[in-house]
Tab-separated table of C-alpha atoms (C1' of nucleotides) in Angstrom:
chain	number	residue	atom	x	y	z
U	1	MET	CA	-51.820	27.053	2.187
U	2	LYS	CA	-55.024	27.755	0.407
U	3	GLU	CA	-58.153	27.487	2.477
U	4	SER	CA	-60.185	26.057	-0.395
U	5	TYR	CA	-59.291	23.086	-2.535
U	6	GLU	CA	-60.613	24.096	-5.945
U	7	ILE	CA	-58.041	21.932	-7.661
U	8	ALA	CA	-57.579	19.105	-5.174
U	9	GLN	CA	-61.251	18.269	-4.639
U	10	PRO	CA	-62.335	17.677	-8.232
U	11	LEU	CA	-58.985	16.094	-9.037
U	12	LEU	CA	-59.190	13.583	-6.185
U	13	ALA	CA	-62.800	12.783	-6.998
U	14	TRP	CA	-61.861	12.087	-10.606
U	15	TYR	CA	-58.833	10.050	-9.569
U	16	ARG	CA	-60.842	7.802	-7.273
U	17	GLN	CA	-63.158	6.957	-10.149
U	18	ASN	CA	-60.621	6.701	-12.958
U	19	ALA	CA	-57.218	5.746	-11.583
U	20	ARG	CA	-55.411	2.947	-13.366
U	21	ASP	CA	-54.953	-0.172	-11.293
U	22	LEU	CA	-51.190	-0.162	-10.739
U	23	PRO	CA	-49.460	-2.559	-8.331
U	24	TRP	CA	-47.659	0.113	-6.295
U	25	ARG	CA	-51.010	1.719	-5.563
U	26	HIS	CA	-52.030	-1.302	-3.485
U	27	THR	CA	-49.342	-0.868	-0.866
U	28	GLN	CA	-48.139	1.605	1.719
U	29	ASP	CA	-44.842	-0.207	2.161
U	30	PRO	CA	-42.237	2.514	1.651
U	31	TYR	CA	-39.789	-0.049	0.236
U	32	ALA	CA	-42.163	-1.192	-2.491
U	33	ILE	CA	-43.200	2.377	-3.290
U	34	TRP	CA	-39.561	3.458	-3.401
U	35	VAL	CA	-38.640	0.676	-5.836
U	36	SER	CA	-41.528	1.674	-8.092
U	37	GLU	CA	-40.551	5.338	-8.062
U	38	ILE	CA	-36.944	4.649	-8.975
U	39	MET	CA	-37.987	2.342	-11.795
U	40	LEU	CA	-40.450	4.929	-13.066
U	41	GLN	CA	-37.824	7.653	-13.415
U	42	GLN	CA	-37.774	8.526	-17.124
U	43	THR	CA	-39.482	5.217	-17.794
U	44	ARG	CA	-43.030	4.439	-18.864
U	45	VAL	CA	-45.416	2.540	-16.620
U	46	ALA	CA	-45.823	-0.230	-19.203
U	47	ALA	CA	-42.078	-0.831	-19.278
U	48	VAL	CA	-41.838	-1.008	-15.486
U	49	LEU	CA	-44.640	-3.454	-14.655
U	50	GLY	CA	-42.800	-6.687	-15.437
U	51	TYR	CA	-39.537	-5.573	-13.859
U	52	TYR	CA	-41.335	-4.397	-10.727
U	53	ALA	CA	-43.058	-7.689	-10.004
U	54	ARG	CA	-39.916	-9.704	-10.669
U	55	PHE	CA	-37.758	-7.384	-8.570
U	56	LEU	CA	-39.996	-7.538	-5.501
U	57	THR	CA	-40.250	-11.300	-5.771
U	58	ALA	CA	-36.467	-11.611	-5.868
U	59	LEU	CA	-35.877	-8.914	-3.242
U	60	PRO	CA	-38.963	-8.537	-1.007
U	61	THR	CA	-37.324	-6.330	1.632
U	62	VAL	CA	-34.792	-3.552	1.895
U	63	ALA	CA	-32.513	-5.954	3.769
U	64	ASP	CA	-32.570	-8.354	0.816
U	65	LEU	CA	-31.636	-5.549	-1.562
U	66	ALA	CA	-28.838	-4.312	0.660
U	67	ALA	CA	-27.270	-7.773	0.686
U	68	MET	CA	-27.762	-8.579	-3.005
U	69	ASP	CA	-24.779	-9.480	-5.177
U	70	GLU	CA	-24.157	-6.522	-7.471
U	71	ASP	CA	-23.852	-8.534	-10.672
U	72	LYS	CA	-27.132	-10.298	-9.930
U	73	LEU	CA	-28.749	-6.945	-9.208
U	74	MET	CA	-27.617	-5.623	-12.584
U	75	LYS	CA	-29.008	-8.764	-14.201
U	76	LEU	CA	-32.390	-7.989	-12.592
U	77	TRP	CA	-32.188	-4.467	-14.013
U	78	GLN	CA	-30.902	-5.550	-17.441
U	79	GLY	CA	-32.825	-3.800	-20.217
U	80	LEU	CA	-34.446	-1.170	-18.009
U	81	GLY	CA	-31.760	1.423	-18.642
U	82	TYR	CA	-30.202	4.172	-16.543
U	83	TYR	CA	-28.282	1.559	-14.603
U	84	SER	CA	-26.978	4.002	-12.005
U	85	ARG	CA	-30.512	3.832	-10.635
U	86	ALA	CA	-29.948	0.216	-9.642
U	87	ARG	CA	-26.599	0.919	-8.042
U	88	ASN	CA	-27.994	3.923	-6.168
U	89	LEU	CA	-30.958	1.815	-5.094
U	90	GLN	CA	-28.648	-0.666	-3.431
U	91	LYS	CA	-26.480	2.073	-1.950
U	92	ALA	CA	-29.551	3.656	-0.398
U	93	ALA	CA	-30.739	0.277	0.890
U	94	GLN	CA	-27.404	-0.185	2.623
U	95	THR	CA	-27.726	3.296	4.132
U	96	VAL	CA	-31.208	2.471	5.417
U	97	MET	CA	-29.899	-0.713	7.009
U	98	ALA	CA	-26.737	0.826	8.467
U	99	ASP	CA	-27.960	4.264	9.554
U	100	HIS	CA	-31.713	3.917	10.029
U	101	GLY	CA	-32.158	0.462	11.527
U	102	GLY	CA	-33.846	-0.827	8.391
U	103	GLN	CA	-36.633	1.775	8.566
U	104	PHE	CA	-37.102	4.428	5.893
U	105	PRO	CA	-36.716	8.064	6.894
U	106	GLN	CA	-40.189	9.550	7.235
U	107	SER	CA	-39.307	13.088	6.187
U	108	VAL	CA	-38.662	14.652	2.791
U	109	GLU	CA	-35.210	15.765	3.903
U	110	GLY	CA	-34.351	12.299	5.169
U	111	LEU	CA	-35.505	10.684	1.953
U	112	LYS	CA	-33.588	13.161	-0.199
U	113	ALA	CA	-30.399	12.275	1.632
U	114	LEU	CA	-30.574	8.755	0.155
U	115	ALA	CA	-28.749	7.994	-3.092
U	116	GLY	CA	-30.913	8.340	-6.177
U	117	ILE	CA	-33.706	10.256	-4.438
U	118	GLY	CA	-34.120	13.841	-5.614
U	119	ASP	CA	-36.855	16.434	-5.256
U	120	TYR	CA	-39.475	14.552	-7.204
U	121	THR	CA	-38.878	11.090	-5.766
U	122	ALA	CA	-38.678	12.332	-2.167
U	123	GLY	CA	-42.039	14.030	-2.593
U	124	ALA	CA	-43.580	11.033	-4.310
U	125	ILE	CA	-42.456	8.578	-1.622
U	126	GLY	CA	-43.162	10.959	1.248
U	127	SER	CA	-46.715	11.552	0.122
U	128	ALA	CA	-47.635	8.062	-1.093
U	129	ALA	CA	-46.024	6.126	1.750
U	130	PHE	CA	-46.424	8.508	4.680
U	131	GLY	CA	-49.118	10.992	3.662
U	132	LEU	CA	-46.721	13.912	4.014
U	133	GLN	CA	-47.948	17.256	2.733
U	134	THR	CA	-45.406	17.765	-0.030
U	135	ALA	CA	-45.306	18.331	-3.776
U	136	ALA	CA	-43.924	15.818	-6.301
U	137	VAL	CA	-43.244	17.560	-9.591
U	138	ASP	CA	-42.327	15.342	-12.524
U	139	GLY	CA	-42.764	15.753	-16.266
U	140	ASN	CA	-46.470	15.036	-16.019
U	141	VAL	CA	-46.998	17.715	-13.408
U	142	LEU	CA	-44.971	20.286	-15.333
U	143	ARG	CA	-47.162	19.700	-18.368
U	144	VAL	CA	-50.435	19.818	-16.422
U	145	VAL	CA	-49.503	22.968	-14.521
U	146	SER	CA	-48.223	24.735	-17.631
U	147	ARG	CA	-51.660	24.210	-19.143
U	148	LEU	CA	-53.673	25.041	-16.048
U	149	LEU	CA	-51.799	28.348	-15.761
U	150	ASP	CA	-51.345	28.857	-19.527
U	151	CYS	CA	-47.706	29.471	-18.643
U	152	HIS	CA	-45.287	29.491	-21.582
U	153	HIS	CA	-42.086	29.422	-19.577
U	154	ASP	CA	-39.552	26.812	-20.628
U	155	ILE	CA	-40.228	23.780	-18.406
U	156	THR	CA	-36.644	22.558	-18.779
U	157	LEU	CA	-35.472	25.525	-16.684
U	158	PRO	CA	-35.069	25.045	-12.931
U	159	ALA	CA	-36.775	28.406	-12.337
U	160	THR	CA	-39.915	27.136	-14.039
U	161	LYS	CA	-39.926	23.984	-11.968
U	162	LYS	CA	-39.625	26.085	-8.812
U	163	GLU	CA	-42.462	28.304	-9.948
U	164	PHE	CA	-44.732	25.333	-10.674
U	165	THR	CA	-43.737	23.581	-7.460
U	166	ALA	CA	-44.749	26.652	-5.475
U	167	TRP	CA	-48.121	26.706	-7.211
U	168	ILE	CA	-48.690	22.989	-6.553
U	169	GLU	CA	-47.823	23.555	-2.897
U	170	GLU	CA	-50.722	25.995	-2.688
U	171	GLN	CA	-53.069	23.269	-3.892
U	172	LEU	CA	-52.032	20.512	-1.476
U	173	PRO	CA	-54.669	18.947	0.743
U	174	PRO	CA	-53.837	18.390	4.421
U	175	ALA	CA	-51.418	15.638	5.379
U	176	GLY	CA	-53.081	12.235	5.444
U	177	ASP	CA	-55.024	10.026	3.103
U	178	ASP	CA	-55.818	12.778	0.590
U	179	MET	CA	-52.104	13.555	0.331
U	180	ARG	CA	-51.344	9.902	-0.325
U	181	GLN	CA	-53.312	10.269	-3.535
U	182	PHE	CA	-52.923	13.917	-4.537
U	183	ASN	CA	-49.574	13.714	-6.335
U	184	GLN	CA	-50.606	10.427	-7.911
U	185	ALA	CA	-53.739	12.158	-9.162
U	186	VAL	CA	-51.910	15.047	-10.830
U	187	MET	CA	-49.562	12.601	-12.536
U	188	GLU	CA	-52.462	10.366	-13.548
U	189	LEU	CA	-54.072	13.308	-15.279
U	190	GLY	CA	-50.828	14.073	-17.073
U	191	ALA	CA	-50.389	10.443	-18.087
U	192	THR	CA	-53.896	9.992	-19.441
U	193	LEU	CA	-56.123	12.945	-20.411
U	194	CYS	CA	-53.466	15.666	-20.339
U	195	GLY	CA	-50.735	13.775	-22.159
U	196	PRO	CA	-47.830	14.895	-24.300
U	197	ASN	CA	-48.507	13.327	-27.672
U	198	ALA	CA	-52.073	13.408	-28.838
U	199	ALA	CA	-54.195	16.476	-28.358
U	200	PRO	CA	-55.258	16.762	-24.718
U	201	GLN	CA	-58.642	15.182	-24.042
U	202	CYS	CA	-60.111	18.218	-22.361
U	203	ALA	CA	-63.701	17.007	-22.659
U	204	GLY	CA	-63.238	14.507	-19.853
U	205	CYS	CA	-60.936	16.592	-17.681
U	206	PRO	CA	-62.052	17.309	-14.117
U	207	LEU	CA	-60.147	20.610	-14.201
U	208	GLN	CA	-61.407	21.845	-17.559
U	209	GLY	CA	-63.292	24.737	-15.970
U	210	GLN	CA	-60.132	25.950	-14.229
U	211	CYS	CA	-57.678	25.474	-17.069
U	212	LEU	CA	-56.510	28.718	-18.645
U	213	ALA	CA	-54.931	26.935	-21.602
U	214	HIS	CA	-58.252	25.277	-22.370
U	215	SER	CA	-60.227	28.489	-22.159
U	216	ARG	CA	-57.668	30.284	-24.307
U	217	GLY	CA	-57.170	27.417	-26.776
U	218	THR	CA	-53.453	27.059	-26.143
U	219	ALA	CA	-53.398	23.602	-24.545
U	220	GLU	CA	-51.918	21.873	-27.600
U	221	LYS	CA	-48.988	24.327	-27.706
U	222	LEU	CA	-47.994	23.604	-24.120
U	223	PRO	CA	-45.732	22.886	-22.444
U	224	VAL	CA	-42.896	24.951	-23.913
U	225	LYS	CA	-39.568	23.130	-23.951
U	226	ALA	CA	-36.186	24.253	-25.201
U	227	PRO	CA	-34.987	22.345	-28.282
U	228	LYS	CA	-32.525	19.560	-27.566
U	229	LYS	CA	-29.093	19.238	-29.028
U	230	PRO	CA	-28.245	16.720	-31.724
U	231	ARG	CA	-26.554	13.510	-30.620
U	232	ARG	CA	-23.166	12.470	-31.868
U	233	LYS	CA	-22.479	9.265	-33.760
U	234	GLU	CA	-19.879	6.647	-32.936
U	235	GLU	CA	-18.779	3.845	-35.226
U	236	ARG	CA	-17.761	0.625	-33.508
U	237	THR	CA	-16.749	-2.881	-34.510
U	238	VAL	CA	-18.157	-5.639	-32.293
U	239	PHE	CA	-16.648	-9.097	-31.890
U	240	VAL	CA	-18.958	-12.016	-31.136
U	241	LEU	CA	-16.371	-14.683	-30.427
U	242	THR	CA	-17.600	-18.166	-29.570
U	243	CYS	CA	-15.910	-21.370	-28.564
U	244	ASN	CA	-17.573	-24.635	-27.500
U	245	GLY	CA	-20.913	-22.953	-26.780
U	246	LYS	CA	-19.341	-20.159	-24.771
U	247	VAL	CA	-19.018	-16.535	-25.773
U	248	LEU	CA	-16.381	-13.989	-24.884
U	249	LEU	CA	-17.523	-11.051	-22.769
U	250	ARG	CA	-15.723	-8.276	-20.976
U	251	LYS	CA	-16.847	-5.963	-18.178
U	252	ARG	CA	-17.297	-2.289	-18.945
U	253	PRO	CA	-15.605	0.356	-16.784
U	254	ALA	CA	-17.103	1.273	-13.406
U	255	THR	CA	-18.121	4.754	-14.559
U	256	GLY	CA	-19.721	6.230	-17.648
U	257	LEU	CA	-22.084	4.747	-20.198
U	258	LEU	CA	-23.423	1.285	-19.273
U	259	ALA	CA	-21.026	1.174	-16.345
U	260	LYS	CA	-20.179	-2.266	-14.979
U	261	LEU	CA	-22.311	-4.086	-17.524
U	262	TRP	CA	-20.986	-6.868	-19.745
U	263	GLU	CA	-20.361	-6.443	-23.448
U	264	PHE	CA	-18.900	-8.145	-26.450
U	265	PRO	CA	-15.367	-6.911	-27.029
U	266	ASN	CA	-15.505	-3.961	-29.407
U	267	VAL	CA	-13.269	-1.236	-30.785
U	268	GLU	CA	-13.708	2.189	-32.312
U	269	GLY	CA	-14.268	2.446	-36.052
U	270	HIS	CA	-15.641	0.140	-38.719
U	271	MET	CA	-13.255	-2.687	-39.626
U	272	ASP	CA	-13.164	-4.932	-42.676
U	273	GLU	CA	-12.390	-8.607	-42.368
U	274	THR	CA	-8.665	-8.055	-42.788
U	275	ALA	CA	-8.529	-5.530	-39.976
U	276	VAL	CA	-10.661	-7.796	-37.792
U	277	ALA	CA	-8.210	-10.646	-38.335
U	278	GLN	CA	-5.351	-8.396	-37.277
U	279	GLN	CA	-7.288	-7.247	-34.209
U	280	LEU	CA	-7.942	-10.855	-33.186
U	281	GLN	CA	-4.278	-11.641	-33.620
U	282	SER	CA	-3.287	-8.724	-31.405
U	283	TRP	CA	-5.537	-10.207	-28.709
U	284	GLY	CA	-3.883	-13.604	-29.172
U	285	ILE	CA	-7.087	-15.096	-30.543
U	286	THR	CA	-7.109	-17.542	-33.456
U	287	PRO	CA	-10.173	-17.635	-35.722
U	288	VAL	CA	-11.472	-21.087	-36.609
U	289	GLN	CA	-14.530	-20.247	-38.708
U	290	TRP	CA	-15.915	-16.937	-39.898
U	291	GLN	CA	-19.677	-17.190	-39.468
U	292	LYS	CA	-21.413	-13.888	-40.021
U	293	ARG	CA	-21.096	-10.155	-40.509
U	294	LEU	CA	-23.996	-7.975	-39.460
U	295	THR	CA	-24.718	-4.336	-38.735
U	296	ALA	CA	-26.756	-2.737	-35.967
U	297	THR	CA	-27.606	0.726	-34.735
U	298	HIS	CA	-28.431	1.676	-31.178
U	299	ILE	CA	-29.659	5.095	-30.172
U	300	PHE	CA	-28.959	6.429	-26.696
U	301	THR	CA	-30.081	9.807	-25.413
U	302	HIS	CA	-26.925	11.640	-26.404
U	303	VAL	CA	-24.993	9.241	-28.627
U	304	GLU	CA	-25.717	6.827	-31.455
U	305	TRP	CA	-23.729	3.654	-32.016
U	306	ASP	CA	-23.387	2.496	-35.593
U	307	MET	CA	-21.997	-0.991	-35.239
U	308	VAL	CA	-20.653	-3.676	-37.510
U	309	GLY	CA	-20.317	-7.062	-35.877
U	310	TYR	CA	-18.310	-10.161	-36.763
U	311	CYS	CA	-19.368	-13.560	-35.441
U	312	VAL	CA	-16.369	-15.857	-35.360
U	313	GLU	CA	-15.804	-19.301	-33.900
U	314	VAL	CA	-12.380	-19.154	-32.347
U	315	ALA	CA	-9.886	-21.537	-30.812
U	316	ASP	CA	-9.620	-21.728	-27.046
U	317	VAL	CA	-7.477	-18.950	-25.647
U	318	ASP	CA	-4.597	-19.432	-23.267
U	319	ALA	CA	-4.436	-16.082	-21.527
U	320	LEU	CA	-7.546	-13.930	-21.600
U	321	PRO	CA	-7.176	-10.175	-21.131
U	322	LYS	CA	-8.139	-8.867	-17.701
U	323	SER	CA	-11.889	-8.605	-17.066
U	324	TRP	CA	-12.635	-10.894	-20.041
U	325	VAL	CA	-14.590	-14.095	-19.426
U	326	TRP	CA	-16.061	-17.023	-21.279
U	327	ALA	CA	-19.792	-16.772	-20.601
U	328	ASP	CA	-22.411	-19.420	-21.178
U	329	GLY	CA	-24.302	-18.758	-24.404
U	330	ALA	CA	-27.558	-18.050	-22.563
U	331	LEU	CA	-25.885	-15.139	-20.722
U	332	HIS	CA	-27.633	-16.318	-17.581
U	333	ASP	CA	-25.157	-14.686	-15.216
U	334	HIS	CA	-24.131	-11.597	-17.150
U	335	ALA	CA	-26.080	-8.365	-17.632
U	336	VAL	CA	-25.641	-7.330	-21.260
U	337	PRO	CA	-27.328	-4.063	-22.272
U	338	SER	CA	-29.921	-3.880	-25.030
U	339	ALA	CA	-27.476	-2.029	-27.266
U	340	PHE	CA	-25.983	-5.424	-28.109
U	341	GLY	CA	-29.320	-7.136	-28.625
U	342	ARG	CA	-28.817	-7.837	-32.326
U	343	PHE	CA	-25.619	-9.660	-31.527
U	344	VAL	CA	-27.078	-11.576	-28.587
U	345	GLU	CA	-29.673	-12.918	-31.029
U	346	THR	CA	-26.958	-14.697	-32.999
U	347	LEU	CA	-25.916	-16.863	-30.051
W	1	DA	C1'	-26.878	25.901	-16.487
W	2	DA	C1'	-25.482	22.155	-19.129
W	3	DG	C1'	-24.008	17.472	-19.923
W	4	DC	C1'	-24.391	12.708	-18.913
W	5	DC	C1'	-27.052	8.583	-18.331
W	6	DG	C1'	-31.032	3.698	-21.559
W	7	DG	C1'	-34.486	2.025	-23.743
W	8	DG	C1'	-38.793	1.757	-25.854
W	9	DG	C1'	-43.412	3.191	-27.647
W	10	DG	C1'	-46.212	6.411	-30.280
W	11	DC	C1'	-46.663	9.138	-34.063
T	1	DG	C1'	-37.106	10.620	-37.708
T	2	DC	C1'	-38.643	12.982	-33.470
T	3	DC	C1'	-41.194	13.095	-29.390
T	4	DC	C1'	-41.366	11.831	-24.512
T	5	DC	C1'	-41.208	9.259	-20.549
T	6	DA	C1'	-43.509	9.169	-12.350
T	7	DG	C1'	-35.323	12.366	-12.909
T	8	DG	C1'	-30.866	12.478	-10.528
T	9	DC	C1'	-26.050	13.283	-10.434
T	10	DT	C1'	-21.975	15.700	-11.750
T	11	DT	C1'	-19.314	19.515	-13.214
DNA sequence: AAGCCGGGGGC
DNA sequence: GCCCCAGGCTT
């Protein structure tokens, strides 16, 4: 470790004056910090705040989470995305209860052994909850370090992350209260002054004097990232089938996109009304009144759904296909992903 | 190393 | 449109 803290000292001083007031910064409860870190993976702070408060109210302890009904858990997570996070969260909670007596492992290695906790999250929890001397390198940190070092290596490469992690490790303060805040401080800088979109606000930066990108005028060109591949498009036809105030839903497969969430029945391709009628017939469903045709697009990271939807009042059905249910129109008990939001609005 | 996995806000 | 976001898991 470095014997001087040329980065940590000014950074921590700035952080203590300028840190945003975020709920997970008021606790040292590893459970609450863990929940926040999982929710924050690839997700903005603003999007997490409401979910976080509601989640901890519903499930205040790791024991509550471990025992939660899975469908209700998915309903709590509905709309937040990356749903495997929620399932891994519960799996890890059950591991903590079964293998660790309800107490969180207090080492980086122990944390990393839990489902859904990788390098970044183990470091973030270990430092914030236990004051461990460990790095936590996320997208914010990669951006900040690339600028501090004026390093033009591709930050999507594992080698670059290792390189930056090693540099951060040289800057760490000793274990304890400073470490509880150090990783938060680097990320805070990356989330506020040293952000990705607008030009970095170097004038107010506590590390301006030590930033090579600033002194060389390259800050706005960093970080360097490899271009991403184009996403594919899928055309689907969605069936919003209602009967006596109920709507027909089916459960998605246990793996893959939107696993285990509920959806309106849908098929590949764009159908006209004639084809839709035939499809309904093949399901043994009798249309009573055709109500609406509408289109919707939903963009995922690697695929785009171009959907046409048909809202049809149908007669009651004798034998429903497996995993299909009549759900109450408010969808109170079924987690339906945002991709179907335009169709949910019609209910 | 590359692909998969959501959703939304900012520009 | 395109960017990115307090990433992790799988192959």
